[in-house]
Structures are given as C-alpha cells and as structure tokens.
DNA sequence: CGATAAATTGACCGGTTGGTAAAACCTTAC
DNA sequence: GTAAGGTTTTACCAACCGGTCAATTTATCG
C-alpha cells in the first residue's frame, strides 16, 4: 500500500511511466476542452487506463491540471528570460520572436492549455501572473526602455510590444483551426517560415530608428 | 400551446424579452467557460429563470450557443468588410486596427466566445471558417497585394498581416486577465489609447515603403 | 519460491448534467 | 367574463460527473 504518500519519497518505474502517460493524455484533453469541459474518464480513456487507476496516481482532477500548468509555466517563460540586456537589440528581438514561434509550432497543446486558462479568468494561476510573470515582464520592459533611450530602437511602449509579440506568435497555436481554414490545409511546411519572415520584418521595421532623410 | 412552432411565425412581447435575456446571460457563461464547461442551470440562474423555462425558449443548450455564434459572426466580420480597396491604404489599415481594438474593448465577451470556439477546434463553425470567412479574407488579401504592387505599402504576406492585426487587437479582450495582471489593475482609462497608439505605430511603420536615403 | 507492497479493477456513491411531462398559472382577444 | 393559447413551475428521468472502497491482481525482492 502506501500509494500516494510514498511518491514524495521514492518513485517506482511504473509510477514514472504512468504519470507521464496520464499527463500526456491530460494535455490533449485539457487543451481541447478547458478545465471544466474535460472529464477524468476522457483522460483515463486517452491514457489507456481506468478512472480509479488514474486517481491512484493523481488524487484529483485538479491535481492533474495543476501539474500540467506548473510544468508549462516554467518552460513558457524561458524565452523571455533569455532576453539579454547586453545583447544586440535587433537580434535579441528577432530571436525572441523566433523562439516564441517555434514554441507555437512544437508545443501547440501547451499554448492552448495556457490560453484556455487565461480565457476563463485564470482561476488557477492568478498568483503566478501578478507575481513572477509581472516581475519578469517589468524587468524586461526596463531593458527595452533602456534600448529606446539609448537610441538603439524606436521609442515604444515596451509592455505593448511584449503583448504584441506574445499574441502574434501564439496565434498560430491557439487559432490554428482558423489559420488552416483561411490558408487552406495545404502550405503545411512553408507556413512556419512564412510567418517567421513576416513577423520579423513587421517588428524590426516597426522598431527601427527612423532615418533622417538628408 | 404551440410553443416553439409559433416562434417562426409570430413573436410575443414576452418571447422577445425573455429570449434576449437568455442570450445575454448565455453570453456571460459561454464566454467564460466554453461550450462544454457551461451549464444550462448556470445560464438560467443568470437569466433569472428556471431551467425548464429556459428550455421552453431554446430547445437545447446547443441552440442557445448556435444563436449566439450566428449573431457574433455577423458583426465580427463587419470591420473587415469595411476595408475599402479604393481608400487610402494607410488610413484604411489604421481605421481597421482601431475598429478591431474598439470591438475588443466594447464586446470582450463576444471575442472570448469566438476564441473559446476556435480554441476547442471550432466544432460548431468550421463551415463558416472555410466558407464565408476564407472568401472574405481572400478578397481583402488581394486588395492588400494590389496596394503593395502599386508601391503604396511595403511588400508583405497579406494573410499574415491580417492574422497579426486580428491577434494583437483581440489579445486585449481574450487575454484581459493577463494584461491586467502585468500592467497592474490601475491604468484603466489610458490602456486603450496606449494600445491603439502603439499598434498603429507598429503596423504603419512596419508597412511604410522604405525611403531611399540619398 | 514466498511474502510484502504496489498496481489495477469493478462496484458503488451522492451530486449534477441536459432534457421531458404534465399540470398550474398567467395574458390576451373576443 | 371567459375561453383559448401562451407561460411558468414542480416533479422527474437517465446518463454522467468526480471520487471512494474493498477486493483482486501483479510486480518486486530476499
């Protein structure tokens, strides 16, 4: 016995495997239906196990969701953390856009999980938003402001700049169905590069210091 | 009797009022929890009536949802329809951005209803996306392409341009909680104007034909 | 092997879900 | 007023929800 108490001490091979399988399935379901719209049965089915079996590894539906959110939030902020104050502004912004776009391509379910959570009022992660996230954004906004003051980029509201990078890049994951519908289901491979090229140009032109025509 | 059959022929004063009240309440609930996460009881409560009473006016939960989506889709496409091929490119784009941003400010629930639907795979409106929406976007993309060829704006992928305007403007409705958390709950009034000024500058600078420095 | 703990299952629980039936209640038009 | 039709409510249903429990099966290890 000692099923869930032992988890904090030692983990079995089976525990490791099954928990991973559950989280994988839960990511599918939660990202597609939101927290309230998802059911444990659905997740258990997708994970190939019975509902009581799933609840043997995670006490509640909320525990599964929490674990997914915690994991996601960490990796989600990585690109912004990498934003380097000492780097070249243009290439920093360019690589930030690219990294965020790659995340939309490679982890669309995580993006939708996050979008669902925010859309529904962020009931589970409000503290993370007003705490760590705000602190990080405040810090990077200061960096951008410094660049602008030094004349390295055009003056602009750094917060709205960050918002616009977030929204444009995440759009390709969160609104994937719409993007597909509008572009037609073809253009599968080129789509990512097209978007990357367009966004880089938009932001870098938009931020370039205006040349004085002499 | 003849409760729901008569609705297509003649509508009572009470019918008109109650249906409106239901849709108003349903917009609150569906936009906050998505289709599956919302319950009829919740909507009925918010509308100040009993569940069977609600189901007297709308046969099913899906019927309420459908009605909301149909209404929303119509008004949602209005700004893009107003995009005028014969107008001045710069002011057309500027006013499109502003109109979309105003919709995020004035109809955030409608925006979230739409976002929820798309996020969950657009099960109820796939046909509208691949049909009318795609046709409209195709048409306007052609307009943008013509402007670019005439040298009135910089060359860019018109589809991704439209996507980026959609995503940046709708972000302020759909991710409102996050925006509030990052900016702090103050700055209530100025927020809209700040966003509008930033976005107009971003897009208009990003689309300006590059001046040759002589 | 055998024993001990871990993993899995089926049966079940109280509450909620979307939806129905019929009776009671109101409005309206004559 | 009154009768016919529109509206609302009470009681109810089967299916499903998140979660528990005891019993069974399986893996681990000396």
Short mmCIF file of C-alpha atoms (C1' of nucleotides) in Angstrom, two decimals:
data_model
loop_
_atom_site.label_atom_id
_atom_site.label_comp_id
_atom_site.label_asym_id
_atom_site.label_seq_id
_atom_site.Cartn_x
_atom_site.Cartn_y
_atom_site.Cartn_z
CA UNK A 1 0.00 0.00 0.00
CA UNK A 2 1.16 3.46 0.93
CA UNK A 3 0.24 4.55 -2.57
CA UNK A 4 0.45 8.29 -2.80
CA UNK A 5 2.41 9.02 0.37
CA UNK A 6 5.44 7.20 -0.95
CA UNK A 7 5.55 9.27 -4.09
CA UNK A 8 7.29 12.08 -2.31
CA UNK A 9 9.99 9.71 -1.14
CA UNK A 10 10.69 7.10 -3.80
CA UNK A 11 9.18 6.61 -7.25
CA UNK A 12 8.67 3.33 -8.96
CA UNK A 13 9.45 2.79 -12.62
CA UNK A 14 5.74 2.16 -13.20
CA UNK A 15 4.80 5.32 -11.36
CA UNK A 16 7.11 7.36 -13.52
CA UNK A 17 5.77 5.84 -16.72
CA UNK A 18 2.09 6.00 -15.86
CA UNK A 19 2.20 9.53 -14.51
CA UNK A 20 3.85 10.60 -17.73
CA UNK A 21 1.21 8.83 -19.76
CA UNK A 22 -1.56 10.48 -17.76
CA UNK A 23 -0.08 13.94 -18.16
CA UNK A 24 0.35 13.37 -21.87
CA UNK A 25 -3.30 12.37 -22.24
CA UNK A 26 -4.48 15.13 -19.92
CA UNK A 27 -2.65 17.71 -22.01
CA UNK A 28 -4.63 16.56 -25.03
CA UNK A 29 -7.95 16.77 -23.24
CA UNK A 30 -7.49 19.89 -21.11
CA UNK A 31 -6.06 21.88 -24.01
CA UNK A 32 -9.01 20.91 -26.16
CA UNK A 33 -11.87 21.43 -23.70
CA UNK A 34 -10.62 23.58 -20.82
CA UNK A 35 -10.66 22.53 -17.19
CA UNK A 36 -14.41 22.33 -16.68
CA UNK A 37 -15.10 20.85 -20.07
CA UNK A 38 -12.66 17.98 -19.59
CA UNK A 39 -13.58 14.81 -17.73
CA UNK A 40 -11.44 12.32 -15.85
CA UNK A 41 -12.98 9.45 -17.78
CA UNK A 42 -11.90 11.09 -21.03
CA UNK A 43 -8.35 11.50 -19.80
CA UNK A 44 -8.24 7.98 -18.40
CA UNK A 45 -9.50 6.57 -21.70
CA UNK A 46 -6.90 8.52 -23.64
CA UNK A 47 -4.23 7.25 -21.26
CA UNK A 48 -5.43 3.68 -21.68
CA UNK A 49 -6.42 3.08 -18.10
CA UNK A 50 -9.45 3.07 -15.81
CA UNK A 51 -10.60 6.12 -13.91
CA UNK A 52 -9.80 4.73 -10.44
CA UNK A 53 -6.38 3.80 -11.74
CA UNK A 54 -5.76 7.36 -12.83
CA UNK A 55 -6.93 8.64 -9.47
CA UNK A 56 -4.42 6.32 -7.86
CA UNK A 57 -1.66 8.47 -9.32
CA UNK A 58 -3.35 11.87 -9.02
CA UNK A 59 -5.70 12.46 -6.12
CA UNK A 60 -7.99 14.82 -8.03
CA UNK A 61 -8.74 16.22 -11.45
CA UNK A 62 -7.34 19.49 -10.25
CA UNK A 63 -4.05 17.88 -9.23
CA UNK A 64 -3.50 16.70 -12.82
CA UNK A 65 -4.32 20.14 -14.14
CA UNK A 66 -2.05 21.87 -11.62
CA UNK A 67 0.88 19.65 -12.52
CA UNK A 68 0.44 20.43 -16.20
CA UNK A 69 0.19 24.16 -15.57
CA UNK A 70 3.26 24.22 -13.34
CA UNK A 71 5.36 22.41 -15.93
CA UNK A 72 4.09 24.60 -18.71
CA UNK A 73 4.56 27.92 -16.94
CA UNK A 74 8.20 27.15 -16.35
CA UNK A 75 9.10 26.40 -19.97
CA UNK A 76 6.72 29.08 -21.16
CA UNK A 77 8.77 31.87 -19.63
CA UNK A 78 12.13 30.51 -20.76
CA UNK A 79 12.31 32.56 -23.99
CA UNK A 80 11.58 35.81 -22.20
CA UNK A 81 14.16 35.02 -19.52
CA UNK A 82 16.72 34.56 -22.27
CA UNK A 83 16.14 38.14 -23.39
CA UNK A 84 19.61 39.60 -22.87
CA UNK A 85 20.06 43.25 -21.86
CA UNK A 86 23.66 43.24 -23.08
CA UNK A 87 22.90 41.73 -26.47
CA UNK A 88 22.20 43.49 -29.73
CA UNK A 89 18.57 44.74 -29.57
CA UNK A 90 17.73 43.77 -33.11
CA UNK A 91 18.99 40.21 -32.85
CA UNK A 92 17.56 39.78 -29.35
CA UNK A 93 14.09 40.72 -30.55
CA UNK A 94 14.48 38.66 -33.69
CA UNK A 95 15.46 35.53 -31.79
CA UNK A 96 12.76 36.09 -29.19
CA UNK A 97 10.12 36.16 -31.91
CA UNK A 98 11.58 33.07 -33.49
CA UNK A 99 11.76 31.18 -30.23
CA UNK A 100 8.15 32.01 -29.37
CA UNK A 101 7.05 30.99 -32.84
CA UNK A 102 8.91 27.70 -32.53
CA UNK A 103 7.09 27.04 -29.29
CA UNK A 104 3.77 27.58 -31.02
CA UNK A 105 4.84 25.09 -33.67
CA UNK A 106 6.32 22.50 -31.32
CA UNK A 107 4.06 22.83 -28.28
CA UNK A 108 0.65 23.94 -29.51
CA UNK A 109 -1.19 21.99 -26.83
CA UNK A 110 0.70 23.75 -24.08
CA UNK A 111 -0.16 27.06 -25.69
CA UNK A 112 -3.82 26.17 -25.84
CA UNK A 113 -3.80 24.92 -22.25
CA UNK A 114 -2.49 28.31 -21.22
CA UNK A 115 -4.92 30.17 -23.47
CA UNK A 116 -7.86 28.22 -22.06
CA UNK A 117 -6.78 29.05 -18.54
CA UNK A 118 -6.39 32.77 -19.23
CA UNK A 119 -9.56 32.94 -21.28
CA UNK A 120 -11.54 31.53 -18.39
CA UNK A 121 -10.19 34.11 -15.99
CA UNK A 122 -7.00 32.33 -14.88
CA UNK A 123 -8.64 30.90 -11.73
CA UNK A 124 -5.72 28.57 -11.08
CA UNK A 125 -2.75 30.75 -11.87
CA UNK A 126 -3.70 34.28 -10.91
CA UNK A 127 -0.88 34.43 -8.36
CA UNK A 128 1.69 33.40 -10.93
CA UNK A 129 0.53 36.16 -13.25
CA UNK A 130 0.60 39.01 -10.75
CA UNK A 131 3.75 37.63 -9.12
CA UNK A 132 6.57 36.02 -11.11
CA UNK A 133 5.21 36.87 -14.56
CA UNK A 134 4.66 40.55 -13.82
CA UNK A 135 8.10 40.79 -12.20
CA UNK A 136 9.76 39.25 -15.22
CA UNK A 137 7.91 41.43 -17.69
CA UNK A 138 8.66 44.54 -15.62
CA UNK A 139 12.34 43.67 -15.73
CA UNK A 140 12.45 43.12 -19.47
CA UNK A 141 10.34 46.18 -20.14
CA UNK A 142 13.02 48.18 -18.40
CA UNK A 143 15.61 46.67 -20.72
CA UNK A 144 13.62 47.67 -23.76
CA UNK A 145 13.12 51.15 -22.40
CA UNK A 146 16.87 51.49 -21.91
CA UNK A 147 17.48 50.46 -25.51
CA UNK A 148 15.00 53.04 -26.71
CA UNK A 149 16.57 55.78 -24.61
CA UNK A 150 19.99 54.90 -25.99
CA UNK A 151 18.58 55.33 -29.48
CA UNK A 152 19.10 51.69 -30.40
CA UNK A 153 15.46 51.12 -31.22
CA UNK A 154 12.46 53.34 -31.79
CA UNK A 155 10.60 54.62 -28.78
CA UNK A 156 7.57 52.50 -27.99
CA UNK A 157 5.60 51.20 -25.05
CA UNK A 158 7.60 48.12 -24.01
CA UNK A 159 4.63 46.37 -22.41
CA UNK A 160 2.51 46.59 -25.50
CA UNK A 161 5.49 45.49 -27.55
CA UNK A 162 5.73 42.33 -25.47
CA UNK A 163 1.98 41.79 -25.68
CA UNK A 164 2.08 42.07 -29.45
CA UNK A 165 4.89 39.55 -29.74
CA UNK A 166 3.04 37.15 -27.48
CA UNK A 167 -0.24 37.48 -29.32
CA UNK A 168 1.08 37.26 -32.87
CA UNK A 169 3.22 34.20 -32.20
CA UNK A 170 0.77 32.31 -30.00
CA UNK A 171 -1.96 32.99 -32.53
CA UNK A 172 -0.55 30.25 -34.75
CA UNK A 173 -1.07 27.67 -32.00
CA UNK A 174 -4.27 28.93 -30.36
CA UNK A 175 -6.13 29.81 -33.55
CA UNK A 176 -4.61 27.03 -35.62
CA UNK A 177 -8.00 25.87 -36.92
CA UNK A 178 -8.79 29.33 -38.23
CA UNK A 179 -5.35 29.77 -39.77
CA UNK A 180 -5.72 26.45 -41.52
CA UNK A 181 -9.22 27.27 -42.71
CA UNK A 182 -8.14 30.59 -44.20
CA UNK A 183 -4.88 29.45 -45.76
CA UNK A 184 -6.27 26.15 -46.93
CA UNK A 185 -4.94 22.93 -45.50
CA UNK A 186 -2.09 22.88 -47.95
CA UNK A 187 1.01 25.01 -47.40
CA UNK A 188 1.87 22.79 -44.45
CA UNK A 189 5.63 23.18 -44.48
CA UNK A 190 6.10 26.69 -45.74
CA UNK A 191 3.64 28.15 -43.26
CA UNK A 192 6.05 28.39 -40.39
CA UNK A 193 8.77 30.09 -42.39
CA UNK A 194 6.28 32.47 -43.97
CA UNK A 195 5.01 33.53 -40.58
CA UNK A 196 8.52 33.90 -39.18
CA UNK A 197 9.65 36.04 -42.09
CA UNK A 198 6.57 38.23 -41.93
CA UNK A 199 6.73 38.80 -38.17
CA UNK A 200 10.44 39.51 -38.11
CA UNK A 201 10.01 42.09 -40.81
CA UNK A 202 6.98 43.66 -39.15
CA UNK A 203 8.64 44.09 -35.78
CA UNK A 204 12.11 45.01 -36.95
CA UNK A 205 10.83 47.60 -39.40
CA UNK A 206 8.40 48.85 -36.80
CA UNK A 207 11.17 49.28 -34.28
CA UNK A 208 13.90 50.62 -36.49
CA UNK A 209 15.10 54.10 -35.59
CA UNK A 210 13.76 56.42 -38.22
CA UNK A 211 16.48 57.52 -40.55
CA UNK A 212 16.62 61.22 -41.19
CA UNK A 213 16.50 61.86 -44.89
CA UNK A 214 19.13 64.43 -45.66
CA UNK B 1 -49.67 25.86 -26.52
CA UNK B 2 -47.83 25.69 -29.81
CA UNK B 3 -44.80 26.96 -28.00
CA UNK B 4 -41.81 26.77 -30.28
CA UNK B 5 -43.53 26.24 -33.60
CA UNK B 6 -45.19 29.64 -33.48
CA UNK B 7 -41.92 31.41 -32.95
CA UNK B 8 -41.13 31.28 -36.62
CA UNK B 9 -44.45 32.91 -37.44
CA UNK B 10 -45.32 35.45 -34.74
CA UNK B 11 -43.38 36.51 -31.66
CA UNK B 12 -44.90 37.61 -28.42
CA UNK B 13 -43.58 40.57 -26.47
CA UNK B 14 -42.61 38.19 -23.67
CA UNK B 15 -40.85 35.88 -26.10
CA UNK B 16 -38.77 38.72 -27.45
CA UNK B 17 -37.82 39.93 -23.97
CA UNK B 18 -37.03 36.56 -22.48
CA UNK B 19 -35.02 35.31 -25.42
CA UNK B 20 -32.93 38.44 -25.24
CA UNK B 21 -32.39 37.96 -21.52
CA UNK B 22 -31.36 34.35 -22.05
CA UNK B 23 -28.87 35.24 -24.77
CA UNK B 24 -27.41 37.98 -22.62
CA UNK B 25 -26.89 35.56 -19.73
CA UNK B 26 -25.65 32.81 -22.03
CA UNK B 27 -23.03 35.12 -23.49
CA UNK B 28 -21.66 35.67 -20.00
CA UNK B 29 -21.49 31.97 -19.22
CA UNK B 30 -20.36 30.54 -22.57
CA UNK B 31 -17.64 33.16 -22.99
CA UNK B 32 -16.31 32.37 -19.54
CA UNK B 33 -16.40 28.56 -19.60
CA UNK B 34 -16.69 27.41 -23.20
CA UNK B 35 -19.50 25.27 -24.55
CA UNK B 36 -18.83 22.12 -22.58
CA UNK B 37 -17.88 23.92 -19.40
CA UNK B 38 -21.10 25.92 -19.32
CA UNK B 39 -24.33 24.52 -17.87
CA UNK B 40 -27.95 25.35 -18.60
CA UNK B 41 -28.65 25.79 -14.89
CA UNK B 42 -25.95 28.42 -14.72
CA UNK B 43 -27.38 30.30 -17.68
CA UNK B 44 -30.93 30.02 -16.36
CA UNK B 45 -29.84 31.35 -12.98
CA UNK B 46 -28.06 34.28 -14.58
CA UNK B 47 -31.14 34.99 -16.65
CA UNK B 48 -33.34 34.84 -13.56
CA UNK B 49 -35.48 31.93 -14.60
CA UNK B 50 -35.82 28.18 -14.12
CA UNK B 51 -34.10 25.67 -16.36
CA UNK B 52 -37.31 24.26 -17.88
CA UNK B 53 -38.39 27.82 -18.55
CA UNK B 54 -35.22 28.47 -20.46
CA UNK B 55 -35.68 25.26 -22.42
CA UNK B 56 -39.12 26.50 -23.36
CA UNK B 57 -37.50 29.22 -25.44
CA UNK B 58 -34.49 27.27 -26.71
CA UNK B 59 -34.90 23.57 -27.31
CA UNK B 60 -31.33 22.68 -26.37
CA UNK B 61 -28.14 24.06 -24.93
CA UNK B 62 -26.67 23.90 -28.39
CA UNK B 63 -29.49 26.02 -29.82
CA UNK B 64 -28.61 28.85 -27.46
CA UNK B 65 -24.96 28.55 -28.38
CA UNK B 66 -25.67 28.48 -32.09
CA UNK B 67 -27.80 31.60 -31.92
CA UNK B 68 -25.04 33.45 -30.09
CA UNK B 69 -22.40 32.34 -32.59
CA UNK B 70 -24.50 33.31 -35.59
CA UNK B 71 -25.12 36.79 -34.25
CA UNK B 72 -21.50 37.25 -33.32
CA UNK B 73 -20.02 36.03 -36.58
CA UNK B 74 -22.01 38.61 -38.50
CA UNK B 75 -20.86 41.63 -36.52
CA UNK B 76 -17.40 40.15 -36.16
CA UNK B 77 -16.69 40.39 -39.85
CA UNK B 78 -18.10 43.89 -40.27
CA UNK B 79 -14.78 45.74 -39.83
CA UNK B 80 -13.02 43.60 -42.41
CA UNK B 81 -15.89 44.07 -44.86
CA UNK B 82 -15.49 47.82 -44.48
CA UNK B 83 -11.90 47.55 -45.73
CA UNK B 84 -12.09 49.69 -48.85
CA UNK B 85 -9.95 48.89 -51.89
CA UNK B 86 -10.33 52.43 -53.23
CA UNK B 87 -9.41 54.14 -49.98
CA UNK B 88 -6.01 55.35 -48.85
CA UNK B 89 -4.05 52.27 -47.69
CA UNK B 90 -2.58 53.94 -44.65
CA UNK B 91 -5.86 55.27 -43.29
CA UNK B 92 -7.72 52.07 -44.20
CA UNK B 93 -5.30 49.98 -42.17
CA UNK B 94 -5.27 52.50 -39.35
CA UNK B 95 -9.04 52.56 -39.05
CA UNK B 96 -9.26 48.77 -39.33
CA UNK B 97 -6.91 48.40 -36.39
CA UNK B 98 -8.86 50.95 -34.41
CA UNK B 99 -12.18 49.36 -35.19
CA UNK B 100 -10.95 45.92 -34.17
CA UNK B 101 -9.50 47.34 -30.98
CA UNK B 102 -12.78 49.07 -30.19
CA UNK B 103 -14.55 45.76 -30.59
CA UNK B 104 -12.19 44.18 -28.08
CA UNK B 105 -12.99 46.99 -25.66
CA UNK B 106 -16.75 47.10 -26.24
CA UNK B 107 -17.51 43.43 -26.88
CA UNK B 108 -14.96 41.39 -24.95
CA UNK B 109 -17.43 38.59 -24.24
CA UNK B 110 -18.15 38.12 -27.91
CA UNK B 111 -14.42 37.95 -28.55
CA UNK B 112 -13.93 35.33 -25.87
CA UNK B 113 -16.91 33.34 -27.12
CA UNK B 114 -15.24 33.20 -30.50
CA UNK B 115 -11.83 32.44 -29.02
CA UNK B 116 -13.25 29.58 -26.96
CA UNK B 117 -14.88 28.13 -30.04
CA UNK B 118 -11.72 28.31 -32.15
CA UNK B 119 -9.51 27.10 -29.33
CA UNK B 120 -11.63 23.99 -28.98
CA UNK B 121 -11.36 23.17 -32.66
CA UNK B 122 -14.31 25.21 -33.98
CA UNK B 123 -16.66 22.20 -33.93
CA UNK B 124 -19.73 24.38 -34.49
CA UNK B 125 -18.47 26.87 -37.06
CA UNK B 126 -15.99 25.03 -39.22
CA UNK B 127 -18.11 25.61 -42.32
CA UNK B 128 -18.26 29.34 -41.69
CA UNK B 129 -14.48 29.46 -41.44
CA UNK B 130 -13.68 27.58 -44.61
CA UNK B 131 -16.59 29.23 -46.45
CA UNK B 132 -17.57 32.87 -45.92
CA UNK B 133 -14.59 33.81 -43.77
CA UNK B 134 -12.00 32.39 -46.14
CA UNK B 135 -13.71 34.02 -49.10
CA UNK B 136 -13.72 37.41 -47.41
CA UNK B 137 -10.09 37.17 -46.34
CA UNK B 138 -9.05 36.04 -49.82
CA UNK B 139 -10.76 39.07 -51.28
CA UNK B 140 -9.14 41.53 -48.89
CA UNK B 141 -5.75 39.86 -49.22
CA UNK B 142 -5.97 40.59 -52.91
CA UNK B 143 -6.61 44.25 -52.14
CA UNK B 144 -3.54 44.42 -49.94
CA UNK B 145 -1.45 42.70 -52.56
CA UNK B 146 -2.57 45.25 -55.12
CA UNK B 147 -1.55 48.09 -52.84
CA UNK B 148 1.86 46.53 -52.36
CA UNK B 149 2.37 46.06 -56.09
CA UNK B 150 1.42 49.68 -56.68
CA UNK B 151 4.13 50.68 -54.19
CA UNK B 152 1.65 52.18 -51.76
CA UNK B 153 2.74 49.94 -48.90
CA UNK B 154 5.70 47.66 -48.29
CA UNK B 155 5.55 44.18 -49.72
CA UNK B 156 4.34 41.64 -47.18
CA UNK B 157 2.27 38.50 -46.92
CA UNK B 158 -1.29 39.84 -46.74
CA UNK B 159 -2.65 36.80 -44.92
CA UNK B 160 -0.12 37.04 -42.12
CA UNK B 161 -0.73 40.77 -41.96
CA UNK B 162 -4.41 40.14 -41.33
CA UNK B 163 -3.60 37.44 -38.78
CA UNK B 164 -1.32 39.79 -36.90
CA UNK B 165 -3.94 42.53 -36.75
CA UNK B 166 -6.51 40.04 -35.52
CA UNK B 167 -4.26 38.58 -32.86
CA UNK B 168 -2.85 41.83 -31.49
CA UNK B 169 -6.21 43.52 -31.17
CA UNK B 170 -8.20 40.54 -29.88
CA UNK B 171 -5.45 39.88 -27.34
CA UNK B 172 -6.76 42.74 -25.21
CA UNK B 173 -10.14 41.05 -24.87
CA UNK B 174 -9.14 37.38 -24.77
CA UNK B 175 -6.11 37.75 -22.50
CA UNK B 176 -7.55 40.61 -20.49
CA UNK B 177 -6.73 38.94 -17.16
CA UNK B 178 -3.09 38.62 -18.13
CA UNK B 179 -2.88 42.17 -19.45
CA UNK B 180 -4.39 43.45 -16.21
CA UNK B 181 -2.03 41.34 -14.12
CA UNK B 182 1.05 42.59 -15.93
CA UNK B 183 0.07 46.25 -16.18
CA UNK B 184 -1.43 46.37 -12.71
CA UNK B 185 -5.12 46.98 -12.29
CA UNK B 186 -4.64 50.72 -12.46
CA UNK B 187 -4.20 52.49 -15.80
CA UNK B 188 -7.81 51.63 -16.57
CA UNK B 189 -8.64 54.52 -18.87
CA UNK B 190 -5.34 55.15 -20.61
CA UNK B 191 -4.87 51.50 -21.52
CA UNK B 192 -6.99 51.58 -24.62
CA UNK B 193 -5.37 54.68 -26.06
CA UNK B 194 -1.90 53.37 -25.23
CA UNK B 195 -2.59 50.14 -27.08
CA UNK B 196 -4.13 51.96 -30.04
CA UNK B 197 -1.17 54.34 -30.37
CA UNK B 198 1.33 51.50 -30.08
CA UNK B 199 -0.37 49.24 -32.60
CA UNK B 200 -0.94 51.97 -35.17
CA UNK B 201 2.70 52.92 -34.99
CA UNK B 202 3.88 49.33 -35.18
CA UNK B 203 1.86 48.48 -38.26
CA UNK B 204 2.19 51.76 -40.10
CA UNK B 205 5.94 51.89 -39.61
CA UNK B 206 6.19 48.22 -40.48
CA UNK B 207 4.30 48.79 -43.71
CA UNK B 208 5.78 52.06 -44.82
CA UNK B 209 7.62 51.94 -48.09
CA UNK B 210 11.28 52.20 -47.30
CA UNK B 211 12.66 55.59 -48.12
CA UNK B 212 15.87 55.57 -50.07
CA UNK B 213 18.42 57.65 -48.29
CA UNK B 214 20.11 59.86 -50.81
"C1'" DC C 1 9.90 -19.82 -4.01
"C1'" DG C 2 7.16 -16.81 -0.80
"C1'" DA C 3 5.83 -12.62 1.20
"C1'" DT C 4 5.14 -7.94 1.05
"C1'" DA C 5 3.99 -3.87 -1.18
"C1'" DA C 6 2.38 -1.77 -5.47
"C1'" DA C 7 -0.95 -1.57 -9.15
"C1'" DT C 8 -5.49 -2.39 -11.05
"C1'" DT C 9 -10.28 -3.27 -11.13
"C1'" DG C 10 -15.47 -3.36 -10.53
"C1'" DA C 11 -18.98 -1.89 -7.79
"C1'" DC C 12 -20.68 1.89 -5.94
"C1'" DC C 13 -21.97 6.84 -4.02
"C1'" DG C 14 -24.06 11.40 -3.81
"C1'" DG C 15 -24.49 15.23 -6.74
"C1'" DT C 16 -25.05 17.27 -11.28
"C1'" DT C 17 -25.99 17.13 -16.13
"C1'" DG C 18 -29.24 18.03 -20.29
"C1'" DG C 19 -33.73 17.37 -21.08
"C1'" DT C 20 -39.05 15.89 -20.52
"C1'" DA C 21 -44.10 15.66 -18.97
"C1'" DA C 22 -47.86 17.50 -17.22
"C1'" DA C 23 -50.23 20.34 -14.53
"C1'" DA C 24 -50.83 25.10 -12.90
"C1'" DC C 25 -50.63 29.65 -13.91
"C1'" DC C 26 -50.98 33.89 -16.40
"C1'" DT C 27 -52.25 37.10 -20.86
"C1'" DT C 28 -54.68 38.27 -24.32
"C1'" DA C 29 -58.63 38.91 -27.51
"C1'" DC C 30 -63.30 38.48 -28.06
"C1'" DG D 1 -66.00 37.46 -18.15
"C1'" DT D 2 -64.34 33.73 -20.33
"C1'" DA D 3 -62.06 30.81 -23.11
"C1'" DA D 4 -58.01 29.78 -25.72
"C1'" DG D 5 -53.40 29.91 -26.05
"C1'" DG D 6 -49.00 31.40 -24.09
"C1'" DT D 7 -46.02 30.95 -19.96
"C1'" DT D 8 -44.09 29.01 -15.75
"C1'" DT D 9 -43.35 25.59 -12.32
"C1'" DT D 10 -42.93 21.13 -9.94
"C1'" DA D 11 -41.56 16.67 -10.24
"C1'" DC D 12 -38.96 13.69 -12.56
"C1'" DC D 13 -35.61 10.89 -15.64
"C1'" DA D 14 -31.49 8.50 -17.39
"C1'" DA D 15 -26.82 9.50 -18.12
"C1'" DC D 16 -22.77 11.29 -16.41
"C1'" DC D 17 -19.77 13.66 -13.05
"C1'" DG D 18 -15.68 13.43 -9.58
"C1'" DG D 19 -14.32 10.46 -6.29
"C1'" DT D 20 -14.16 6.23 -2.77
"C1'" DC D 21 -13.66 1.49 -1.30
"C1'" DA D 22 -12.65 -3.16 -0.85
"C1'" DA D 23 -11.07 -6.83 -3.23
"C1'" DT D 24 -8.06 -8.68 -6.68
"C1'" DT D 25 -4.10 -8.97 -9.49
"C1'" DT D 26 0.61 -8.02 -10.46
"C1'" DA D 27 5.45 -6.65 -9.65
"C1'" DT D 28 9.45 -6.62 -6.51
"C1'" DC D 29 12.87 -8.55 -3.68
"C1'" DG D 30 15.05 -11.53 -0.20
#
